[in-house]
mmCIF file with all atom_site columns, C-alpha atoms and ligand atoms in Angstrom:
data_model
loop_
_atom_site.group_PDB
_atom_site.id
_atom_site.type_symbol
_atom_site.label_atom_id
_atom_site.label_alt_id
_atom_site.label_comp_id
_atom_site.label_asym_id
_atom_site.label_entity_id
_atom_site.label_seq_id
_atom_site.pdbx_PDB_ins_code
_atom_site.Cartn_x
_atom_site.Cartn_y
_atom_site.Cartn_z
_atom_site.occupancy
_atom_site.B_iso_or_equiv
_atom_site.pdbx_formal_charge
_atom_site.auth_seq_id
_atom_site.auth_comp_id
_atom_site.auth_asym_id
_atom_site.auth_atom_id
_atom_site.pdbx_PDB_model_num
ATOM   1  C  CA  . UNK Z 1 1  ? -0.258  -0.194 -0.022  1.00 67.00 ? 1  UNK Z CA  1
ATOM   2  C  CA  . UNK Z 1 2  ? 1.652   2.711  -0.989  1.00 77.00 ? 2  UNK Z CA  1
ATOM   3  C  CA  . UNK Z 1 3  ? 2.159   6.009  1.360   1.00 84.00 ? 3  UNK Z CA  1
ATOM   4  C  CA  . UNK Z 1 4  ? 0.432   9.360  0.556   1.00 87.00 ? 4  UNK Z CA  1
ATOM   5  C  CA  . UNK Z 1 5  ? 1.626   12.562 1.165   1.00 91.00 ? 5  UNK Z CA  1
ATOM   6  C  CA  . UNK Z 1 6  ? -1.324  15.575 3.412   1.00 93.00 ? 6  UNK Z CA  1
ATOM   7  C  CA  . UNK Z 1 7  ? -1.209  18.493 4.195   1.00 95.00 ? 7  UNK Z CA  1
ATOM   8  C  CA  . UNK Z 1 8  ? -4.047  19.500 7.336   1.00 97.00 ? 8  UNK Z CA  1
ATOM   9  C  CA  . UNK Z 1 9  ? -5.802  22.508 5.893   1.00 97.00 ? 9  UNK Z CA  1
ATOM   10 C  CA  . UNK Z 1 10 ? -7.008  23.278 9.753   1.00 97.00 ? 10 UNK Z CA  1
ATOM   11 C  CA  . UNK Z 1 11 ? -3.718  23.195 11.501  1.00 98.00 ? 11 UNK Z CA  1
ATOM   12 C  CA  . UNK Z 1 12 ? -1.072  23.314 8.086   1.00 97.00 ? 12 UNK Z CA  1
ATOM   13 C  CA  . UNK Z 1 13 ? 0.368   20.154 9.587   1.00 97.00 ? 13 UNK Z CA  1
ATOM   14 C  CA  . UNK Z 1 14 ? 2.232   17.561 6.866   1.00 96.00 ? 14 UNK Z CA  1
ATOM   15 C  CA  . UNK Z 1 15 ? 2.284   14.379 7.696   1.00 95.00 ? 15 UNK Z CA  1
ATOM   16 C  CA  . UNK Z 1 16 ? 2.415   11.111 5.845   1.00 93.00 ? 16 UNK Z CA  1
ATOM   17 C  CA  . UNK Z 1 17 ? -0.142  8.241  6.512   1.00 92.00 ? 17 UNK Z CA  1
ATOM   18 C  CA  . UNK Z 1 18 ? -1.033  4.435  4.660   1.00 88.00 ? 18 UNK Z CA  1
ATOM   19 C  CA  . UNK Z 1 19 ? -4.127  5.202  3.031   1.00 83.00 ? 19 UNK Z CA  1
ATOM   20 C  CA  . UNK Z 1 20 ? -7.096  3.664  0.993   1.00 81.00 ? 20 UNK Z CA  1
ATOM   21 C  CA  . UNK Z 1 21 ? -7.611  4.711  -1.947  1.00 77.00 ? 21 UNK Z CA  1
ATOM   22 C  CA  . UNK Z 1 22 ? -11.342 7.750  -1.146  1.00 77.00 ? 22 UNK Z CA  1
ATOM   23 C  CA  . UNK Z 1 23 ? -10.512 6.989  2.603   1.00 82.00 ? 23 UNK Z CA  1
ATOM   24 C  CA  . UNK Z 1 24 ? -10.712 9.625  5.051   1.00 88.00 ? 24 UNK Z CA  1
ATOM   25 C  CA  . UNK Z 1 25 ? -7.625  10.642 6.478   1.00 93.00 ? 25 UNK Z CA  1
ATOM   26 C  CA  . UNK Z 1 26 ? -8.160  12.641 9.996   1.00 95.00 ? 26 UNK Z CA  1
ATOM   27 C  CA  . UNK Z 1 27 ? -5.033  14.860 10.947  1.00 96.00 ? 27 UNK Z CA  1
ATOM   28 C  CA  . UNK Z 1 28 ? -2.916  13.086 13.556  1.00 96.00 ? 28 UNK Z CA  1
ATOM   29 C  CA  . UNK Z 1 29 ? -2.552  16.620 15.338  1.00 97.00 ? 29 UNK Z CA  1
ATOM   30 C  CA  . UNK Z 1 30 ? -5.800  18.538 15.490  1.00 98.00 ? 30 UNK Z CA  1
ATOM   31 C  CA  . UNK Z 1 31 ? -8.496  15.185 14.409  1.00 97.00 ? 31 UNK Z CA  1
ATOM   32 C  CA  . UNK Z 1 32 ? -9.642  17.201 11.546  1.00 97.00 ? 32 UNK Z CA  1
ATOM   33 C  CA  . UNK Z 1 33 ? -10.905 15.714 8.337   1.00 95.00 ? 33 UNK Z CA  1
ATOM   34 C  CA  . UNK Z 1 34 ? -10.061 18.634 6.388   1.00 96.00 ? 34 UNK Z CA  1
ATOM   35 C  CA  . UNK Z 1 35 ? -7.091  17.382 4.280   1.00 95.00 ? 35 UNK Z CA  1
ATOM   36 C  CA  . UNK Z 1 36 ? -5.687  17.335 0.924   1.00 93.00 ? 36 UNK Z CA  1
ATOM   37 C  CA  . UNK Z 1 37 ? -3.684  14.797 -0.353  1.00 90.00 ? 37 UNK Z CA  1
ATOM   38 C  CA  . UNK Z 1 38 ? -0.245  15.905 -1.731  1.00 89.00 ? 38 UNK Z CA  1
ATOM   39 C  CA  . UNK Z 1 39 ? 1.081   14.311 -5.243  1.00 75.00 ? 39 UNK Z CA  1
ATOM   40 C  CA  . UNK Z 1 40 ? 4.588   15.495 -4.783  1.00 56.00 ? 40 UNK Z CA  1
ATOM   41 C  CA  . UNK Z 1 41 ? 6.012   12.426 -3.405  1.00 51.00 ? 41 UNK Z CA  1
ATOM   42 C  CA  . UNK Z 1 42 ? 6.864   9.395  -6.311  1.00 54.00 ? 42 UNK Z CA  1
ATOM   43 C  CA  . UNK Z 1 43 ? 9.931   8.343  -5.028  1.00 53.00 ? 43 UNK Z CA  1
ATOM   44 C  CA  . UNK Z 1 44 ? 8.502   4.668  -3.987  1.00 50.00 ? 44 UNK Z CA  1
ATOM   45 C  CA  . UNK Z 1 45 ? 7.416   4.504  -7.690  1.00 50.00 ? 45 UNK Z CA  1
ATOM   46 C  CA  . UNK Z 1 46 ? 10.349  5.069  -9.480  1.00 48.00 ? 46 UNK Z CA  1
ATOM   47 C  CA  . UNK Z 1 47 ? 12.773  1.923  -10.523 1.00 48.00 ? 47 UNK Z CA  1
ATOM   48 C  CA  . UNK Z 1 48 ? 12.724  -0.882 -8.272  1.00 47.00 ? 48 UNK Z CA  1
ATOM   49 C  CA  . UNK Z 1 49 ? 15.029  0.721  -5.593  1.00 51.00 ? 49 UNK Z CA  1
ATOM   50 C  CA  . UNK Z 1 50 ? 13.228  2.835  -3.161  1.00 53.00 ? 50 UNK Z CA  1
ATOM   51 C  CA  . UNK Z 1 51 ? 15.057  6.330  -2.406  1.00 53.00 ? 51 UNK Z CA  1
ATOM   52 C  CA  . UNK Z 1 52 ? 13.511  8.903  -0.342  1.00 56.00 ? 52 UNK Z CA  1
ATOM   53 C  CA  . UNK Z 1 53 ? 14.415  12.022 -2.084  1.00 56.00 ? 53 UNK Z CA  1
ATOM   54 C  CA  . UNK Z 1 54 ? 14.510  11.139 -5.505  1.00 50.00 ? 54 UNK Z CA  1
ATOM   55 C  CA  . UNK Z 1 55 ? 16.111  14.544 -7.319  1.00 53.00 ? 55 UNK Z CA  1
ATOM   56 C  CA  . UNK Z 1 56 ? 15.349  15.413 -10.947 1.00 48.00 ? 56 UNK Z CA  1
ATOM   57 C  CA  . UNK Z 1 57 ? 18.706  14.461 -12.398 1.00 52.00 ? 57 UNK Z CA  1
ATOM   58 C  CA  . UNK Z 1 58 ? 18.446  10.403 -11.239 1.00 51.00 ? 58 UNK Z CA  1
ATOM   59 C  CA  . UNK Z 1 59 ? 14.633  9.692  -12.808 1.00 53.00 ? 59 UNK Z CA  1
ATOM   60 C  CA  . UNK Z 1 60 ? 13.705  12.512 -14.733 1.00 54.00 ? 60 UNK Z CA  1
ATOM   61 C  CA  . UNK Z 1 61 ? 10.579  11.451 -16.069 1.00 56.00 ? 61 UNK Z CA  1
ATOM   62 C  CA  . UNK Z 1 62 ? 9.198   10.553 -12.555 1.00 58.00 ? 62 UNK Z CA  1
ATOM   63 C  CA  . UNK Z 1 63 ? 6.665   13.254 -12.426 1.00 60.00 ? 63 UNK Z CA  1
ATOM   64 C  CA  . UNK Z 1 64 ? 3.680   11.206 -12.854 1.00 60.00 ? 64 UNK Z CA  1
ATOM   65 C  CA  . UNK Z 1 65 ? 2.472   7.875  -11.849 1.00 59.00 ? 65 UNK Z CA  1
ATOM   66 C  CA  . UNK Z 1 66 ? 3.643   6.229  -15.141 1.00 62.00 ? 66 UNK Z CA  1
ATOM   67 C  CA  . UNK Z 1 67 ? 6.541   5.610  -13.913 1.00 62.00 ? 67 UNK Z CA  1
ATOM   68 C  CA  . UNK Z 1 68 ? 7.500   1.969  -15.335 1.00 61.00 ? 68 UNK Z CA  1
ATOM   69 C  CA  . UNK Z 1 69 ? 10.396  0.579  -13.583 1.00 62.00 ? 69 UNK Z CA  1
ATOM   70 C  CA  . UNK Z 1 70 ? 12.905  -1.084 -15.898 1.00 62.00 ? 70 UNK Z CA  1
HETATM 71 ZN ZN1 . ZN  G 2 .  ? -4.774  19.370 11.692  1.00 68.78 ? 1  ZN  G ZN1 1
#
């Protein structure tokens, strides 16, 4: 199950969590359900090995979800 990064629209807290599709995510800090999914992190889908902070030089084509591993 992929990790997603969320931002709470009430308190501005950023957090990562495992989330199913359409699952409501609650802010761990203030328990608000007004959380917004961020699409900035797709390092886990970039190739076969996990890279926490993928730079643009390493995988330039990884700006979308359709990054096929070789
Ligand atoms: Zn919050």
